[in-house]
XYZ file of N, CA and C in Angstrom:
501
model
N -61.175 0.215 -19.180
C -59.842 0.375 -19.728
C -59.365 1.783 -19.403
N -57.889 2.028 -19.085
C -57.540 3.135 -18.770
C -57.350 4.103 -20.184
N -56.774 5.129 -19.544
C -56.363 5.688 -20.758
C -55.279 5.182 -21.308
N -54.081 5.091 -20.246
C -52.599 4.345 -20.702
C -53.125 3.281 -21.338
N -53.723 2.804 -21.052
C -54.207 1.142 -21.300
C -54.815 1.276 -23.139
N -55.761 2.424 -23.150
C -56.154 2.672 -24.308
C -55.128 3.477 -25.681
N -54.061 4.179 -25.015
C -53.372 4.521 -26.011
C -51.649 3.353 -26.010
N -51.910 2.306 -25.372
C -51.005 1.608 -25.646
C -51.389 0.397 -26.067
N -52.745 -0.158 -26.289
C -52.827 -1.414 -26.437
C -52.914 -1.981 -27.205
N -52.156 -3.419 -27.599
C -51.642 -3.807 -29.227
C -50.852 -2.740 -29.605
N -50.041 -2.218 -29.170
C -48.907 -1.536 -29.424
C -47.795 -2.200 -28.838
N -47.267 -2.729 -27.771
C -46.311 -2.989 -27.058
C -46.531 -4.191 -26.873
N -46.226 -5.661 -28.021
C -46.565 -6.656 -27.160
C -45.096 -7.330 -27.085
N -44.862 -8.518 -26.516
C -44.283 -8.886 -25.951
C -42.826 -7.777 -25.671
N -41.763 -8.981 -25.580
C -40.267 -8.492 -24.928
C -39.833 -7.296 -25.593
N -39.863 -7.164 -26.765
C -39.345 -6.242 -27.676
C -40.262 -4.826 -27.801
N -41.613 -5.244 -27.489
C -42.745 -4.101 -27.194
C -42.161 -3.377 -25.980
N -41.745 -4.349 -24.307
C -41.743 -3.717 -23.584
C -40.304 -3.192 -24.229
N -39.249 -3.430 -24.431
C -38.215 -2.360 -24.876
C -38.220 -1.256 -25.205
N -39.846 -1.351 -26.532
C -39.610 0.056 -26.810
C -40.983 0.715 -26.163
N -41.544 0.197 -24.984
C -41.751 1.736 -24.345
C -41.304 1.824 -23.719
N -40.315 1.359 -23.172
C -39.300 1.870 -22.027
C -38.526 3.020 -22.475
N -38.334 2.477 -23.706
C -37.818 3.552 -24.889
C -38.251 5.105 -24.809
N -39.597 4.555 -25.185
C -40.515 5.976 -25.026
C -40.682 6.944 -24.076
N -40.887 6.235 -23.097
C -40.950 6.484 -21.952
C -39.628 7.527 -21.287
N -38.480 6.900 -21.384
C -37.158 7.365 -21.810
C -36.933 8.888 -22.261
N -37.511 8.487 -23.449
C -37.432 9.801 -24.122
C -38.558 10.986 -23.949
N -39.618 10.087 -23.344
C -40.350 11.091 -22.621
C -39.724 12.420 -21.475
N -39.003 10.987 -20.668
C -38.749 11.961 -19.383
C -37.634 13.205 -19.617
N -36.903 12.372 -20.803
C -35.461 13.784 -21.606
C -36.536 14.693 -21.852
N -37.065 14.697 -22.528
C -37.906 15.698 -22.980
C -38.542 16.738 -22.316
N -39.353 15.953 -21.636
C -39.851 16.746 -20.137
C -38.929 17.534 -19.559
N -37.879 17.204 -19.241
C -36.441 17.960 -18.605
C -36.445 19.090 -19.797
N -36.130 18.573 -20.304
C -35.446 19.702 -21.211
C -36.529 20.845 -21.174
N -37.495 20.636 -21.691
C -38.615 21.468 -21.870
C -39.280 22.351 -20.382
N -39.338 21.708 -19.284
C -39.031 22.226 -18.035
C -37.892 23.284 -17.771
N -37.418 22.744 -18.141
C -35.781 23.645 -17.652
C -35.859 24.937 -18.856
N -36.540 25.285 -19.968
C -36.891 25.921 -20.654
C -37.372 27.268 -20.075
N -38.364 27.081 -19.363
C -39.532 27.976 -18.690
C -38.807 29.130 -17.873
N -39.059 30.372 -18.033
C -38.992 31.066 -16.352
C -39.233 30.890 -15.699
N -40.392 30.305 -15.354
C -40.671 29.739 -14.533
C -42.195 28.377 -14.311
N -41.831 27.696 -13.173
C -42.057 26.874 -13.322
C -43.713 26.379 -13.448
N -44.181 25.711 -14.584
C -45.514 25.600 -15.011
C -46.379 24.743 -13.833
N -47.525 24.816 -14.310
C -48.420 24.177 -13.188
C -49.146 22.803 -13.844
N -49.057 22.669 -15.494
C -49.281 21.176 -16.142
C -48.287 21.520 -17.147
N -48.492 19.790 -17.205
C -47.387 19.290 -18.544
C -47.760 18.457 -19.163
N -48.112 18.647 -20.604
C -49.141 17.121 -21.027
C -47.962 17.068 -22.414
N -47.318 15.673 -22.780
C -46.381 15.406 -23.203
C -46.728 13.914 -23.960
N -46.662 14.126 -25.982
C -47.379 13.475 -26.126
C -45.902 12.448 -27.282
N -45.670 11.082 -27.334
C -44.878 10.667 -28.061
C -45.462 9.537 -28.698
N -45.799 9.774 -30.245
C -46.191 8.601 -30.488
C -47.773 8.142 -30.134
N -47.882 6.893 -29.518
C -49.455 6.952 -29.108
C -49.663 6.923 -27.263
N -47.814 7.494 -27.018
C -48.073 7.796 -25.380
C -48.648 9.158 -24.774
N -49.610 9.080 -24.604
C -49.416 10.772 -23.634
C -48.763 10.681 -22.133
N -48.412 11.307 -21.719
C -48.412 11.686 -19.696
C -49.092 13.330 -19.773
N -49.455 13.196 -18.900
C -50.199 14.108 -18.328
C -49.557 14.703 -16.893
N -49.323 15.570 -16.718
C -48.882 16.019 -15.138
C -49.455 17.532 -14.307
N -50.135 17.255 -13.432
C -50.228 18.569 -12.661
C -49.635 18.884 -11.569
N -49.393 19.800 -11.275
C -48.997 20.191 -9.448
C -49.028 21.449 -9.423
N -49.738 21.501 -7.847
C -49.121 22.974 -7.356
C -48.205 23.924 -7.331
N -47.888 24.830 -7.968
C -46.930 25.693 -7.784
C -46.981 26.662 -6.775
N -45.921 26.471 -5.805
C -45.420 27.220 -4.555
C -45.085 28.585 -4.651
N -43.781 28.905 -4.747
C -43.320 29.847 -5.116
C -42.377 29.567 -6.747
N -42.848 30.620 -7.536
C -41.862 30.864 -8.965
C -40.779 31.681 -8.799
N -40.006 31.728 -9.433
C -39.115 33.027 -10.237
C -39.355 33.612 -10.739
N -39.278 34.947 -10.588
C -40.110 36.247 -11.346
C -39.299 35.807 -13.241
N -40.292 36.236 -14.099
C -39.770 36.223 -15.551
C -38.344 36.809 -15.578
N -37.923 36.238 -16.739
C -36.256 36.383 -16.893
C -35.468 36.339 -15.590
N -36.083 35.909 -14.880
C -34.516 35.206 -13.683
C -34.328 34.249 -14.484
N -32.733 33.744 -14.036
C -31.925 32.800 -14.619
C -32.026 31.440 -14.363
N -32.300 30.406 -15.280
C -32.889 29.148 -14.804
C -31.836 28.313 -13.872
N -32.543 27.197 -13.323
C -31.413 26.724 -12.519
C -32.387 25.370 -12.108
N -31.313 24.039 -12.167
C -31.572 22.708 -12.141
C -30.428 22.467 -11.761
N -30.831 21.878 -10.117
C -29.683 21.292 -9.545
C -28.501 21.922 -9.873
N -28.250 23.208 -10.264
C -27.237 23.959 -10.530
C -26.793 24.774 -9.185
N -25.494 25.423 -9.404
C -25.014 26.101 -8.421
C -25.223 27.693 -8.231
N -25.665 27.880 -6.934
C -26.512 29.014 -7.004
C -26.009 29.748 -5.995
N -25.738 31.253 -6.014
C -25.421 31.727 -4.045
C -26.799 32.076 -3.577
N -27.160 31.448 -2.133
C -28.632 31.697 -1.481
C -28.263 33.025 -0.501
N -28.962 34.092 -0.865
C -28.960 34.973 0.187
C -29.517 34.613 1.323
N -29.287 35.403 2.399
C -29.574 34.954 3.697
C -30.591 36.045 4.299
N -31.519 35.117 4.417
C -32.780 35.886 5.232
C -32.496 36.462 6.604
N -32.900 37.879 6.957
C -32.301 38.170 8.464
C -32.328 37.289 9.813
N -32.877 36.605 9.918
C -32.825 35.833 11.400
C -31.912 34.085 10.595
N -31.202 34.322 9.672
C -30.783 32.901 9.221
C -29.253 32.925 8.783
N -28.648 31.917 8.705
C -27.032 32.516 8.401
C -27.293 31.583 6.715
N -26.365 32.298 5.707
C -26.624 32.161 4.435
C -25.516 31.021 4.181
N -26.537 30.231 3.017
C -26.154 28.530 3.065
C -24.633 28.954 2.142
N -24.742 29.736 1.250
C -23.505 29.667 0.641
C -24.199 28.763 -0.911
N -23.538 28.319 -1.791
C -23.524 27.617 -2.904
C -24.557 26.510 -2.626
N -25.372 26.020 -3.430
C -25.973 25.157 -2.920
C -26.742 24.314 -4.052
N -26.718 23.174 -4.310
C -27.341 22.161 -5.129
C -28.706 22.000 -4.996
N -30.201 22.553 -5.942
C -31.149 22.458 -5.996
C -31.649 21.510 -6.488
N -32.675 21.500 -6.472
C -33.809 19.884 -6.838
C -34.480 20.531 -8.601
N -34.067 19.656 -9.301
C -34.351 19.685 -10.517
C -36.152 19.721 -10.952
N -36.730 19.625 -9.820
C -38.350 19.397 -10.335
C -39.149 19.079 -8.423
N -40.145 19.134 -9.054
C -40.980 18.401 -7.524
C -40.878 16.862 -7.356
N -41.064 17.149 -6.287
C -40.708 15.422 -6.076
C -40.365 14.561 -4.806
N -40.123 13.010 -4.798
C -39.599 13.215 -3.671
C -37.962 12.936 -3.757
N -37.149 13.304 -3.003
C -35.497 13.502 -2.317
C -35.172 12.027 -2.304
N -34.341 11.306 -2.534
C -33.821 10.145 -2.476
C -31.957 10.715 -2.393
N -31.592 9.917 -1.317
C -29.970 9.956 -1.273
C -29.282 9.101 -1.709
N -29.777 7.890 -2.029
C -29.084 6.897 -2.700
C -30.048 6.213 -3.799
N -29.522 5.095 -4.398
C -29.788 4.624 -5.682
C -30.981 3.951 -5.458
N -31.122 3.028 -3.780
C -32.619 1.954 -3.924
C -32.249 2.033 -1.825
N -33.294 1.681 -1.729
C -33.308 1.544 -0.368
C -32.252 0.566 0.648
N -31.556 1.213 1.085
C -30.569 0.157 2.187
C -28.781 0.285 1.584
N -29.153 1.456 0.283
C -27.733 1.543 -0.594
C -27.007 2.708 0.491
N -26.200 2.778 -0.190
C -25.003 3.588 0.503
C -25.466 5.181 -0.165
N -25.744 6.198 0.778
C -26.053 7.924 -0.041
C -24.827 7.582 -0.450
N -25.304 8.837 -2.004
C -24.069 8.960 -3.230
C -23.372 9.641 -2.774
N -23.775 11.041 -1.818
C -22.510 11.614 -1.117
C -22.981 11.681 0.326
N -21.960 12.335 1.262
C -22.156 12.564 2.286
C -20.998 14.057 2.342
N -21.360 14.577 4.711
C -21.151 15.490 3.872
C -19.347 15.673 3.945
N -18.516 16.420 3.692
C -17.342 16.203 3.610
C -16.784 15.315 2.166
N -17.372 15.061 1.520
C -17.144 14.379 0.394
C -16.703 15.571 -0.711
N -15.859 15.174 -1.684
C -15.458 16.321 -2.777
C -16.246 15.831 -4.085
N -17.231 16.453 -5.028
C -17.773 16.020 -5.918
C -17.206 16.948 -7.159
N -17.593 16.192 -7.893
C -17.332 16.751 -9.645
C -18.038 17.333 -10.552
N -17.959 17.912 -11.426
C -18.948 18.533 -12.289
C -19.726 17.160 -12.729
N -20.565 16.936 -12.830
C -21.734 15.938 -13.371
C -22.034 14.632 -12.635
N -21.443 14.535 -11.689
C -21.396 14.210 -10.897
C -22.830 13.721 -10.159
N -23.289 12.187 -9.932
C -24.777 12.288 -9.405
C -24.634 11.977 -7.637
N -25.437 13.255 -7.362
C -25.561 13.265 -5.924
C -26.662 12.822 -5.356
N -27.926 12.521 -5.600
C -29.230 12.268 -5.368
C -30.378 11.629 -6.214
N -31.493 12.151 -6.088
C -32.248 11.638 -7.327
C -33.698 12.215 -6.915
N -34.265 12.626 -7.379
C -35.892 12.968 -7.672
C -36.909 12.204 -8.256
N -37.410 11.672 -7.389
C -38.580 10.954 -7.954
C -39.816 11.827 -8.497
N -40.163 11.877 -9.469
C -41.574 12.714 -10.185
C -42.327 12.071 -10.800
N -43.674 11.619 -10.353
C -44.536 10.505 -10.707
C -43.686 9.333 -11.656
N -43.045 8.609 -10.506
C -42.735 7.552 -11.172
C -41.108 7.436 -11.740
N -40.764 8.635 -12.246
C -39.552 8.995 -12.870
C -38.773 9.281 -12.341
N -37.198 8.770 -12.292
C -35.856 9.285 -11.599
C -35.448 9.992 -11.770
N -35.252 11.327 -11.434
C -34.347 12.309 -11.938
C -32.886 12.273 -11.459
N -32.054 11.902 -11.975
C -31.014 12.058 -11.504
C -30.696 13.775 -11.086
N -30.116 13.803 -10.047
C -29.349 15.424 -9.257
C -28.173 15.519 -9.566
N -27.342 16.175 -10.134
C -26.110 15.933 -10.479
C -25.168 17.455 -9.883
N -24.207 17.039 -9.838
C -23.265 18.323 -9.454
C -23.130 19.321 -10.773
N -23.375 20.471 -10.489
C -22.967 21.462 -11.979
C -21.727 22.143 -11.854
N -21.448 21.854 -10.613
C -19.603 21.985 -10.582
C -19.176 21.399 -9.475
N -17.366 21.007 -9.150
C -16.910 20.682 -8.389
C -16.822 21.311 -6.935
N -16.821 20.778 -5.995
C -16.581 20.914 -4.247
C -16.389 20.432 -3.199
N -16.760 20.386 -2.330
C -17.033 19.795 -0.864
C -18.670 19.834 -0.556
N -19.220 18.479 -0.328
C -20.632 18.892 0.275
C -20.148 19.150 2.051
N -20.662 21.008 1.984
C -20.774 21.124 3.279
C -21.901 20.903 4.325
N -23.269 20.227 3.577
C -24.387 20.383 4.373
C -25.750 19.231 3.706
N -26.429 18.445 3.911
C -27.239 18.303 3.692
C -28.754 18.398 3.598
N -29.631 19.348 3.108
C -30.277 20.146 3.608
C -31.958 19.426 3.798
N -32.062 18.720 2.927
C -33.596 17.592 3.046
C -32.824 16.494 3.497
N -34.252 15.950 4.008
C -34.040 14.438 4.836
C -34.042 13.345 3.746
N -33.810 12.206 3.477
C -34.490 10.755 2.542
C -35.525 11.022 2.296
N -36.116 10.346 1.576
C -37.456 10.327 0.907
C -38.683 11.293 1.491
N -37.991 12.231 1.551
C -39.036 13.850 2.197
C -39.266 14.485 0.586
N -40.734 14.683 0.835
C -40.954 15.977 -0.678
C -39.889 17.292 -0.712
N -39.832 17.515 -2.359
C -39.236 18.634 -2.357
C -40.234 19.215 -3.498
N -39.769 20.711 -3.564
C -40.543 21.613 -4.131
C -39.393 21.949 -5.467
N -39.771 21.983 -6.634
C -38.850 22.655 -8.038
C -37.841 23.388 -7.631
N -36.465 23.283 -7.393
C -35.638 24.400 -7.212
C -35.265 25.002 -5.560
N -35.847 23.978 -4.799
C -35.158 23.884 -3.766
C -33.720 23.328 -3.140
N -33.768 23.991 -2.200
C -31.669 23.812 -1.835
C -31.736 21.978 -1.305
N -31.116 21.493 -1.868
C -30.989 20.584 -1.801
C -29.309 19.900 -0.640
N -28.702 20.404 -1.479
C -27.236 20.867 -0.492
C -26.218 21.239 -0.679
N -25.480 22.311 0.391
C -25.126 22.991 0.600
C -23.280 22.073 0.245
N -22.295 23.610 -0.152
C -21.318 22.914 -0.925
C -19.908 24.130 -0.561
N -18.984 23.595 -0.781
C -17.998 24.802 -0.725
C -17.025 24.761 -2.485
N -17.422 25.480 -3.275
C -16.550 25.318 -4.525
C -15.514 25.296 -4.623
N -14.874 24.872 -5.392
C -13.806 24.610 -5.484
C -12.702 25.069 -7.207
């Protein structure tokens, strides 16, 4: 028996069981966000316990943000420009690790492309993180001028995701 298996079982039975751990589950992943987006920077586990669910999560951490830099999720950011590179300008980051998705399920239409004008809250992408969707959302209005990851390519916490002209 797993562990999931052991802290859920005879807990969730039938139709109305699976409801409410979807539930849970749910409110797991708010949580997680929120509590993520908390940090200076970004942790290396996350063990997150609701009820008789735990998740558990590890990963590598790449590069952080030095303490007290200013947090940022899929928010709008100016990227300085490294000397041999021309600077992206404003740019929409990846809310967590994960992998990059441009549209909703495979064979859908990407939510934007580039030349498109988006809105504050606006969902442009999505992050997959063991299992979980993160929606990417616009934190303000523009033009996407650039798309900077490919489809379903890994991304790293707080990477440029794409590039935008404000508006």
């Amino acid at each position: 028996m797993t562990a999931v298996e052991e802290n859920t079982s005879g807990a969730f039975d039938g139709a109305t069981g699976h409801d409410e751990y979807l539930r849970i589950l749910e409110a797991i992943q708010t949580g997680a966000l929120q509590l993520l987006a908390g940090f200076p920077q970004q942790p290396s586990a996350l063990r997150v316990q609701v009820g008789e669910v735990t998740i558990e999560a590890e990963w590598q951490v790449t590069a952080a943000p030095l303490v007290g830099a200013p947090e940022v999720a899929a928010g709008a950011v100016e990227t300085p420009a490294a000397p041999d590179k021309p600077a992206l300008g404003a740019v929409f980051r990846a809310p967590s690790v994960g992998v990059f998705y441009r549209s909703q399920e495979p064979g859908a239409d990407p939510f934007v492309e580039v030349g498109d004008r988006v809105t504050a809250g606006q969902q442009i992408a999505i992050v997959e993180a063991m299992k979980l969707m993160i929606p990417v959302t616009a934190q303000t209005g523009g033009v996407i001028t650039g798309i900077l990851k490919e489809d379903n390519e890994p991304v790293q916490f707080d990477e440029p995701l794409f590039s935008y002209s404000p508006e």
